């Protein structure tokens, strides 16, 4: 049986839609989850969601998905710019991973323009608001189809 697509969100993303609408829009994390769930259902996949404000919990969940998830969507929030430990956990993932940022981190403060996570994922979607989550799920489905056609799995 094919494992779920797991959507992981880091610190402060629980606040989406509650402040800073000029940067992050007015949609909430629940809205992002609904659209990701619908995108996964189009590919006959279940989606699961996890948000934490704690780095260690985030790493534990990534470890727990080894050999389980069929794809991971990750928005590590501010930890993207600081956490080598999180980067190392993502690198050890056994499935394709797509990184999402709601805002265009490349058009913001210099300290947001580098993500340690980007080095170890299969693709990155930035600046498209919460639509990025459903697009990331679609990308994972496409990657899975390509692997199946080639009889390979990237990771
Ligand atoms: O653009 C993104 O998705 C980010 O990952 C969001 C993070 C930020 O630290 C990254 O640089 C880019 C922040 C999450 C949202 O934080 C909020 C804080 C207050 C009100 C609403 C959201």
mmCIF file with all atom_site columns, C-alpha atoms and ligand atoms in Angstrom, residues 9-21 23-25 75-81 100-105 108-109 111-112 127 133, ligand 1:
data_model
loop_
_atom_site.group_PDB
_atom_site.id
_atom_site.type_symbol
_atom_site.label_atom_id
_atom_site.label_alt_id
_atom_site.label_comp_id
_atom_site.label_asym_id
_atom_site.label_entity_id
_atom_site.label_seq_id
_atom_site.pdbx_PDB_ins_code
_atom_site.Cartn_x
_atom_site.Cartn_y
_atom_site.Cartn_z
_atom_site.occupancy
_atom_site.B_iso_or_equiv
_atom_site.pdbx_formal_charge
_atom_site.auth_seq_id
_atom_site.auth_comp_id
_atom_site.auth_asym_id
_atom_site.auth_atom_id
_atom_site.pdbx_PDB_model_num
ATOM   1  C CA  . UNK A 1 9   ? 4.697  22.886 9.139  1.00 0.00 ? 9   UNK A CA  1
ATOM   2  C CA  . UNK A 1 10  ? 7.067  24.541 11.558 1.00 0.00 ? 10  UNK A CA  1
ATOM   3  C CA  . UNK A 1 11  ? 7.074  27.463 13.983 1.00 0.00 ? 11  UNK A CA  1
ATOM   4  C CA  . UNK A 1 12  ? 4.417  30.168 13.780 1.00 0.00 ? 12  UNK A CA  1
ATOM   5  C CA  . UNK A 1 13  ? 2.616  28.707 10.787 1.00 0.00 ? 13  UNK A CA  1
ATOM   6  C CA  . UNK A 1 14  ? -0.335 28.062 13.107 1.00 0.00 ? 14  UNK A CA  1
ATOM   7  C CA  . UNK A 1 15  ? -0.741 31.869 13.020 1.00 0.00 ? 15  UNK A CA  1
ATOM   8  C CA  . UNK A 1 16  ? -1.252 32.072 9.250  1.00 0.00 ? 16  UNK A CA  1
ATOM   9  C CA  . UNK A 1 17  ? -4.176 34.330 8.403  1.00 0.00 ? 17  UNK A CA  1
ATOM   10 C CA  . UNK A 1 18  ? -4.205 35.952 11.824 1.00 0.00 ? 18  UNK A CA  1
ATOM   11 C CA  . UNK A 1 19  ? -1.568 38.678 11.299 1.00 0.00 ? 19  UNK A CA  1
ATOM   12 C CA  . UNK A 1 20  ? 0.697  40.084 8.553  1.00 0.00 ? 20  UNK A CA  1
ATOM   13 C CA  . UNK A 1 21  ? -1.814 39.536 5.700  1.00 0.00 ? 21  UNK A CA  1
ATOM   14 C CA  . UNK A 1 23  ? 3.098  39.128 3.652  1.00 0.00 ? 23  UNK A CA  1
ATOM   15 C CA  . UNK A 1 24  ? 1.265  35.840 4.184  1.00 0.00 ? 24  UNK A CA  1
ATOM   16 C CA  . UNK A 1 25  ? -2.274 36.529 2.912  1.00 0.00 ? 25  UNK A CA  1
ATOM   17 C CA  . UNK A 1 75  ? 7.469  24.417 5.402  1.00 0.00 ? 75  UNK A CA  1
ATOM   18 C CA  . UNK A 1 76  ? 9.927  24.692 8.259  1.00 0.00 ? 76  UNK A CA  1
ATOM   19 C CA  . UNK A 1 77  ? 9.133  28.374 8.834  1.00 0.00 ? 77  UNK A CA  1
ATOM   20 C CA  . UNK A 1 78  ? 11.978 30.300 10.433 1.00 0.00 ? 78  UNK A CA  1
ATOM   21 C CA  . UNK A 1 79  ? 13.883 27.057 11.142 1.00 0.00 ? 79  UNK A CA  1
ATOM   22 C CA  . UNK A 1 80  ? 14.538 26.856 7.388  1.00 0.00 ? 80  UNK A CA  1
ATOM   23 C CA  . UNK A 1 81  ? 17.073 29.648 7.768  1.00 0.00 ? 81  UNK A CA  1
ATOM   24 C CA  . UNK A 1 100 ? 7.138  25.300 0.416  1.00 0.00 ? 100 UNK A CA  1
ATOM   25 C CA  . UNK A 1 101 ? 7.247  28.922 1.545  1.00 0.00 ? 101 UNK A CA  1
ATOM   26 C CA  . UNK A 1 102 ? 4.053  30.937 1.492  1.00 0.00 ? 102 UNK A CA  1
ATOM   27 C CA  . UNK A 1 103 ? 5.931  34.212 0.972  1.00 0.00 ? 103 UNK A CA  1
ATOM   28 C CA  . UNK A 1 104 ? 8.663  34.882 -1.573 1.00 0.00 ? 104 UNK A CA  1
ATOM   29 C CA  . UNK A 1 105 ? 11.616 34.519 0.783  1.00 0.00 ? 105 UNK A CA  1
ATOM   30 C CA  . UNK A 1 108 ? 12.417 39.652 1.758  1.00 0.00 ? 108 UNK A CA  1
ATOM   31 C CA  . UNK A 1 109 ? 15.096 40.269 4.392  1.00 0.00 ? 109 UNK A CA  1
ATOM   32 C CA  . UNK A 1 111 ? 18.391 36.426 6.473  1.00 0.00 ? 111 UNK A CA  1
ATOM   33 C CA  . UNK A 1 112 ? 15.356 34.733 4.880  1.00 0.00 ? 112 UNK A CA  1
ATOM   34 C CA  . UNK A 1 127 ? 5.861  32.986 -3.027 1.00 0.00 ? 127 UNK A CA  1
ATOM   35 C CA  . UNK A 1 133 ? 0.885  23.405 -0.635 1.00 0.00 ? 133 UNK A CA  1
HETATM 36 O O1  . LIG B 2 .   ? 6.901  32.226 3.824  1.00 0.00 ? 1   LIG B O1  1
HETATM 37 C C1  . LIG B 2 .   ? 6.901  31.235 4.571  1.00 0.00 ? 1   LIG B C1  1
HETATM 38 O O2  . LIG B 2 .   ? 6.178  30.268 4.418  1.00 0.00 ? 1   LIG B O2  1
HETATM 39 C C2  . LIG B 2 .   ? 7.811  31.238 5.805  1.00 0.00 ? 1   LIG B C2  1
HETATM 40 O O3  . LIG B 2 .   ? 8.297  29.908 5.985  1.00 0.00 ? 1   LIG B O3  1
HETATM 41 C C3  . LIG B 2 .   ? 6.934  31.660 6.981  1.00 0.00 ? 1   LIG B C3  1
HETATM 42 C C4  . LIG B 2 .   ? 7.704  31.812 8.297  1.00 0.00 ? 1   LIG B C4  1
HETATM 43 C C5  . LIG B 2 .   ? 8.946  32.686 8.117  1.00 0.00 ? 1   LIG B C5  1
HETATM 44 O O4  . LIG B 2 .   ? 9.713  32.689 9.311  1.00 0.00 ? 1   LIG B O4  1
HETATM 45 C C6  . LIG B 2 .   ? 9.814  32.218 6.945  1.00 0.00 ? 1   LIG B C6  1
HETATM 46 O O5  . LIG B 2 .   ? 10.894 33.104 6.787  1.00 0.00 ? 1   LIG B O5  1
HETATM 47 C C7  . LIG B 2 .   ? 9.012  32.158 5.653  1.00 0.00 ? 1   LIG B C7  1
HETATM 48 C C8  . LIG B 2 .   ? 6.826  32.459 9.378  1.00 0.00 ? 1   LIG B C8  1
HETATM 49 C C9  . LIG B 2 .   ? 5.519  31.747 9.611  1.00 0.00 ? 1   LIG B C9  1
HETATM 50 C C10 . LIG B 2 .   ? 4.364  32.656 9.800  1.00 0.00 ? 1   LIG B C10 1
HETATM 51 O O6  . LIG B 2 .   ? 4.562  33.590 10.835 1.00 0.00 ? 1   LIG B O6  1
HETATM 52 C C11 . LIG B 2 .   ? 3.548  34.427 11.157 1.00 0.00 ? 1   LIG B C11 1
HETATM 53 C C12 . LIG B 2 .   ? 3.781  35.310 12.197 1.00 0.00 ? 1   LIG B C12 1
HETATM 54 C C13 . LIG B 2 .   ? 2.796  36.183 12.575 1.00 0.00 ? 1   LIG B C13 1
HETATM 55 C C14 . LIG B 2 .   ? 1.560  36.189 11.924 1.00 0.00 ? 1   LIG B C14 1
HETATM 56 C C15 . LIG B 2 .   ? 1.325  35.309 10.875 1.00 0.00 ? 1   LIG B C15 1
HETATM 57 C C16 . LIG B 2 .   ? 2.317  34.423 10.503 1.00 0.00 ? 1   LIG B C16 1
#
